[in-house]
Amino acid sequence: MHANNEVGTIQPVREIALIAKEYGIVLHSDTVQTVGKVPVDVNDLHVDLLSISAHKMYGPKGIGAIYIRKGTNIDALIHGGAQERKNRAGTENIPSIVGFAKAMEIASNEWSDNFEHARLCKELLKAKICGELKNVVVNGGEQDTLPFILNVSLDSSSYEAERESLLLNLDLHGVAVSSGSACTSGSVQPSHVLLAMGRDERSTSTAIRFSFGKFTSVKDVDRAGDVFCSIVRSLPKRPAVVH
């Protein structure tokens, strides 16, 4: 991944690719979270393969693209006709392709403004949550991270909570959030991303992922923060442990 889809951390793909190249390893990067949101240059990243999705830049759902560096051989996804240089047989979805191209054009012109707007939204929500609540953990670093995602969890030593309850209560108040990526929706397992970052299972089970886009208003962010803080304050507290 160029950027993690749960916490927004931008990975050192360029450095990884240079190491891979030394050993003749072909490297693919999933840039679904970054293309259209930040500048992405295949030559700067030194990747051989790179995948993109239109829906992440307000384009049609169900259409994506793959960059294949010249000289990189891959097996065909679907065998049959000679479409897409024999990499994927089947009639192309022209309306979605055109919509994808238009979305990419708009995103390339607006990315800087959208980036700053998301950064403002993220900072406002983080300041409200961390300012009003104790023992809240922000998952993901301050540097080398996208502003479009804010992932927070509750310290398991202080709160008794489950993500399903948090999600349900937020939904009932009209606040749309997730407990992780869309790829893991429906899973009851703790986030492998947060566990790999050293979070314990109980804290990981309370993780909430807020996301921001160009249509997210400051008013939306302010209300989401108020609702979240109100719900958390109503949760039963764990008794302090006296040693």
Tab-separated table of C-alpha atoms in Angstrom:
chain	number	residue	atom	x	y	z
A	1	MET	CA	0.000	0.000	0.000
A	2	HIS	CA	1.164	3.487	-0.775
A	3	ALA	CA	-0.962	4.731	2.141
A	4	ASN	CA	-2.693	2.600	4.747
A	5	ASN	CA	-6.466	2.578	4.444
A	6	GLU	CA	-7.142	2.360	8.183
A	7	VAL	CA	-4.828	4.965	9.698
A	8	GLY	CA	-3.609	6.936	6.654
A	9	THR	CA	0.122	6.369	7.141
A	10	ILE	CA	2.103	6.870	3.940
A	11	GLN	CA	4.464	3.957	3.438
A	12	PRO	CA	8.076	4.322	2.190
A	13	VAL	CA	7.250	2.690	-1.150
A	14	ARG	CA	10.110	4.390	-2.985
A	15	GLU	CA	12.707	3.039	-0.554
A	16	ILE	CA	11.138	-0.435	-0.655
A	17	ALA	CA	11.069	-0.384	-4.464
A	18	LEU	CA	14.760	0.514	-4.681
A	19	ILE	CA	15.632	-2.444	-2.443
A	20	ALA	CA	13.375	-4.729	-4.491
A	21	LYS	CA	15.028	-3.548	-7.691
A	22	GLU	CA	18.470	-4.537	-6.368
A	23	TYR	CA	17.244	-8.131	-6.125
A	24	GLY	CA	15.236	-8.186	-9.339
A	25	ILE	CA	11.901	-8.285	-7.527
A	26	VAL	CA	8.814	-6.931	-9.311
A	27	LEU	CA	6.926	-4.530	-7.032
A	28	HIS	CA	3.248	-3.604	-7.146
A	29	SER	CA	1.791	-0.747	-5.105
A	30	ASP	CA	-1.866	-0.224	-4.230
A	31	THR	CA	-2.275	3.559	-4.560
A	32	VAL	CA	-6.057	3.637	-4.204
A	33	GLN	CA	-5.785	5.898	-1.131
A	34	THR	CA	-3.350	8.367	-2.694
A	35	VAL	CA	-3.894	8.894	-6.436
A	36	GLY	CA	-6.122	11.935	-6.856
A	37	LYS	CA	-5.359	13.097	-3.324
A	38	VAL	CA	-1.599	13.662	-3.436
A	39	PRO	CA	0.871	13.753	-6.348
A	40	VAL	CA	1.913	10.229	-7.358
A	41	ASP	CA	4.728	9.654	-9.877
A	42	VAL	CA	5.467	6.072	-10.948
A	43	ASN	CA	9.027	6.981	-11.879
A	44	ASP	CA	9.675	8.620	-8.534
A	45	LEU	CA	8.222	5.603	-6.688
A	46	HIS	CA	10.168	3.176	-8.944
A	47	VAL	CA	7.260	0.697	-8.900
A	48	ASP	CA	6.638	-1.780	-11.694
A	49	LEU	CA	2.895	-2.047	-11.176
A	50	LEU	CA	0.449	0.402	-9.648
A	51	SER	CA	-3.326	0.132	-9.168
A	52	ILE	CA	-5.905	2.926	-8.941
A	53	SER	CA	-9.656	3.074	-8.272
A	54	ALA	CA	-12.037	5.745	-9.584
A	55	HIS	CA	-14.401	5.802	-6.612
A	56	LYS	CA	-11.732	7.252	-4.319
A	57	MET	CA	-11.676	10.433	-6.427
A	58	TYR	CA	-15.456	10.779	-6.811
A	59	GLY	CA	-15.528	8.825	-10.066
A	60	PRO	CA	-17.772	5.868	-10.966
A	61	LYS	CA	-17.714	2.796	-8.744
A	62	GLY	CA	-16.499	-0.460	-10.225
A	63	ILE	CA	-13.808	0.948	-12.516
A	64	GLY	CA	-10.085	0.902	-11.881
A	65	ALA	CA	-6.783	1.024	-13.695
A	66	ILE	CA	-3.394	-0.592	-13.495
A	67	TYR	CA	-0.079	0.900	-14.552
A	68	ILE	CA	2.325	-1.678	-15.978
A	69	ARG	CA	5.889	-0.561	-16.527
A	70	LYS	CA	7.186	-1.433	-19.977
A	71	GLY	CA	8.958	-4.780	-19.892
A	72	THR	CA	6.985	-6.088	-16.909
A	73	ASN	CA	5.235	-9.342	-17.801
A	74	ILE	CA	2.046	-10.323	-15.986
A	75	ASP	CA	-0.489	-13.104	-16.486
A	76	ALA	CA	-3.799	-12.106	-18.050
A	77	LEU	CA	-6.643	-11.511	-15.595
A	78	ILE	CA	-9.218	-12.894	-18.032
A	79	HIS	CA	-8.269	-14.964	-21.081
A	80	GLY	CA	-10.055	-14.743	-24.437
A	81	GLY	CA	-10.030	-11.684	-26.658
A	82	ALA	CA	-7.122	-9.356	-27.281
A	83	GLN	CA	-8.561	-6.374	-25.412
A	84	GLU	CA	-6.255	-4.378	-23.142
A	85	ARG	CA	-3.171	-5.751	-24.910
A	86	LYS	CA	-4.263	-9.297	-24.028
A	87	ASN	CA	-4.118	-8.510	-20.301
A	88	ARG	CA	-7.890	-8.565	-19.771
A	89	ALA	CA	-10.330	-9.979	-22.292
A	90	GLY	CA	-13.843	-8.549	-22.460
A	91	THR	CA	-15.606	-5.456	-23.749
A	92	GLU	CA	-14.423	-2.287	-22.025
A	93	ASN	CA	-16.870	-0.290	-19.923
A	94	ILE	CA	-16.570	2.932	-21.929
A	95	PRO	CA	-18.950	5.161	-19.863
A	96	SER	CA	-17.098	4.292	-16.645
A	97	ILE	CA	-13.709	4.770	-18.295
A	98	VAL	CA	-14.738	8.239	-19.492
A	99	GLY	CA	-16.090	9.051	-16.027
A	100	PHE	CA	-12.838	7.825	-14.490
A	101	ALA	CA	-10.792	10.067	-16.795
A	102	LYS	CA	-12.954	13.097	-15.958
A	103	ALA	CA	-12.730	12.399	-12.242
A	104	MET	CA	-8.942	12.154	-12.548
A	105	GLU	CA	-8.821	15.472	-14.411
A	106	ILE	CA	-10.889	17.215	-11.730
A	107	ALA	CA	-8.885	15.624	-8.904
A	108	SER	CA	-5.575	16.692	-10.429
A	109	ASN	CA	-6.814	20.299	-10.463
A	110	GLU	CA	-8.356	20.259	-6.987
A	111	TRP	CA	-6.069	17.983	-4.956
A	112	SER	CA	-4.244	20.796	-3.139
A	113	ASP	CA	-7.450	22.523	-1.976
A	114	ASN	CA	-9.020	19.189	-1.003
A	115	PHE	CA	-5.886	18.201	0.915
A	116	GLU	CA	-5.901	21.416	2.958
A	117	HIS	CA	-9.629	21.137	3.629
A	118	ALA	CA	-9.234	17.565	4.885
A	119	ARG	CA	-6.260	18.612	7.024
A	120	LEU	CA	-8.396	21.315	8.668
A	121	CYS	CA	-11.240	18.851	9.295
A	122	LYS	CA	-8.906	16.275	10.789
A	123	GLU	CA	-7.171	18.765	13.074
A	124	LEU	CA	-10.494	20.198	14.296
A	125	LEU	CA	-11.931	16.771	15.099
A	126	LYS	CA	-8.735	15.529	16.718
A	127	ALA	CA	-8.502	18.665	18.871
A	128	LYS	CA	-12.111	18.313	20.002
A	129	ILE	CA	-11.886	14.602	20.839
A	130	CYS	CA	-8.502	14.806	22.559
A	131	GLY	CA	-9.453	18.042	24.304
A	132	GLU	CA	-12.719	16.761	25.764
A	133	LEU	CA	-11.930	13.099	26.446
A	134	LYS	CA	-9.235	11.413	28.484
A	135	ASN	CA	-7.368	8.262	27.498
A	136	VAL	CA	-8.121	8.413	23.798
A	137	VAL	CA	-5.432	7.062	21.481
A	138	VAL	CA	-4.881	8.507	18.006
A	139	ASN	CA	-3.753	5.659	15.750
A	140	GLY	CA	-1.181	6.749	13.192
A	141	GLY	CA	1.707	9.169	13.284
A	142	GLU	CA	1.742	12.931	12.891
A	143	GLN	CA	4.207	12.865	9.994
A	144	ASP	CA	3.901	11.139	6.620
A	145	THR	CA	0.184	10.593	6.957
A	146	LEU	CA	-2.882	11.492	4.909
A	147	PRO	CA	-5.331	14.028	6.378
A	148	PHE	CA	-8.365	12.179	4.996
A	149	ILE	CA	-8.475	9.613	7.813
A	150	LEU	CA	-8.585	9.949	11.598
A	151	ASN	CA	-8.491	6.670	13.512
A	152	VAL	CA	-8.989	6.783	17.268
A	153	SER	CA	-9.479	4.127	19.921
A	154	LEU	CA	-10.343	4.193	23.600
A	155	ASP	CA	-7.846	3.063	26.193
A	156	SER	CA	-9.126	-0.324	27.366
A	157	SER	CA	-7.922	0.372	30.909
A	158	SER	CA	-10.367	3.287	31.174
A	159	TYR	CA	-13.454	2.425	29.128
A	160	GLU	CA	-15.755	-0.553	28.750
A	161	ALA	CA	-16.864	-0.381	25.133
A	162	GLU	CA	-17.217	-2.380	21.953
A	163	ARG	CA	-16.975	-0.997	18.438
A	164	GLU	CA	-20.392	-2.402	17.431
A	165	SER	CA	-22.035	-0.377	20.198
A	166	LEU	CA	-20.085	2.751	19.265
A	167	LEU	CA	-20.911	2.332	15.567
A	168	LEU	CA	-24.607	1.766	16.289
A	169	ASN	CA	-24.888	4.804	18.553
A	170	LEU	CA	-23.055	7.040	16.091
A	171	ASP	CA	-25.263	5.775	13.266
A	172	LEU	CA	-28.419	6.469	15.280
A	173	HIS	CA	-27.222	10.068	15.594
A	174	GLY	CA	-26.579	10.349	11.860
A	175	VAL	CA	-22.781	10.110	12.016
A	176	ALA	CA	-21.370	7.735	9.399
A	177	VAL	CA	-18.068	6.175	10.474
A	178	SER	CA	-16.426	2.761	10.239
A	179	SER	CA	-14.421	0.464	12.465
A	180	GLY	CA	-11.795	-0.156	9.789
A	181	SER	CA	-11.431	-0.432	6.052
A	182	ALA	CA	-14.223	-1.444	3.676
A	183	CYS	CA	-12.099	-4.499	2.846
A	184	THR	CA	-12.651	-5.857	6.364
A	185	SER	CA	-16.310	-4.868	6.801
A	186	GLY	CA	-18.251	-7.618	8.516
A	187	SER	CA	-15.170	-8.980	10.239
A	188	VAL	CA	-15.320	-9.352	14.012
A	189	GLN	CA	-11.563	-9.816	14.303
A	190	PRO	CA	-9.439	-6.991	15.751
A	191	SER	CA	-7.687	-4.872	13.143
A	192	HIS	CA	-4.455	-6.547	12.045
A	193	VAL	CA	-3.098	-3.070	11.303
A	194	LEU	CA	-3.592	-1.777	14.847
A	195	LEU	CA	-2.361	-5.019	16.403
A	196	ALA	CA	0.811	-4.752	14.289
A	197	MET	CA	1.226	-1.216	15.642
A	198	GLY	CA	1.313	-2.611	19.163
A	199	ARG	CA	-2.248	-1.848	20.290
A	200	ASP	CA	-3.838	-4.387	22.630
A	201	GLU	CA	-6.909	-6.323	21.480
A	202	ARG	CA	-9.391	-4.593	23.798
A	203	SER	CA	-8.329	-1.092	22.721
A	204	THR	CA	-8.263	-2.195	19.091
A	205	SER	CA	-11.853	-3.405	19.415
A	206	THR	CA	-12.961	0.190	20.118
A	207	ALA	CA	-11.223	1.758	17.114
A	208	ILE	CA	-13.324	4.194	15.099
A	209	ARG	CA	-12.277	5.470	11.685
A	210	PHE	CA	-13.489	8.922	10.634
A	211	SER	CA	-12.916	9.978	7.042
A	212	PHE	CA	-13.078	13.385	5.378
A	213	GLY	CA	-13.721	14.464	1.806
A	214	LYS	CA	-14.281	17.652	-0.132
A	215	PHE	CA	-17.998	17.582	0.713
A	216	THR	CA	-17.378	17.276	4.463
A	217	SER	CA	-18.151	20.607	6.104
A	218	VAL	CA	-16.616	22.052	9.256
A	219	LYS	CA	-20.135	21.982	10.712
A	220	ASP	CA	-20.305	18.232	10.006
A	221	VAL	CA	-16.986	17.711	11.760
A	222	ASP	CA	-18.023	19.771	14.769
A	223	ARG	CA	-21.254	17.829	15.181
A	224	ALA	CA	-19.523	14.459	14.721
A	225	GLY	CA	-17.082	15.404	17.449
A	226	ASP	CA	-19.876	16.458	19.816
A	227	VAL	CA	-21.809	13.245	19.221
A	228	PHE	CA	-18.755	11.018	19.652
A	229	CYS	CA	-17.661	12.741	22.860
A	230	SER	CA	-21.191	12.567	24.274
A	231	ILE	CA	-21.424	8.814	23.542
A	232	VAL	CA	-18.019	8.087	25.052
A	233	ARG	CA	-18.812	10.100	28.195
A	234	SER	CA	-21.896	7.913	28.709
A	235	LEU	CA	-19.860	4.691	28.627
A	236	PRO	CA	-19.219	2.781	31.853
A	237	LYS	CA	-15.745	3.483	33.224
A	238	ARG	CA	-13.386	0.803	34.401
A	239	PRO	CA	-12.414	1.144	38.072
A	240	ALA	CA	-8.915	2.413	38.692
A	241	VAL	CA	-6.425	-0.297	39.612
A	242	VAL	CA	-4.637	0.414	42.907
A	243	HIS	CA	-1.291	-1.279	43.381
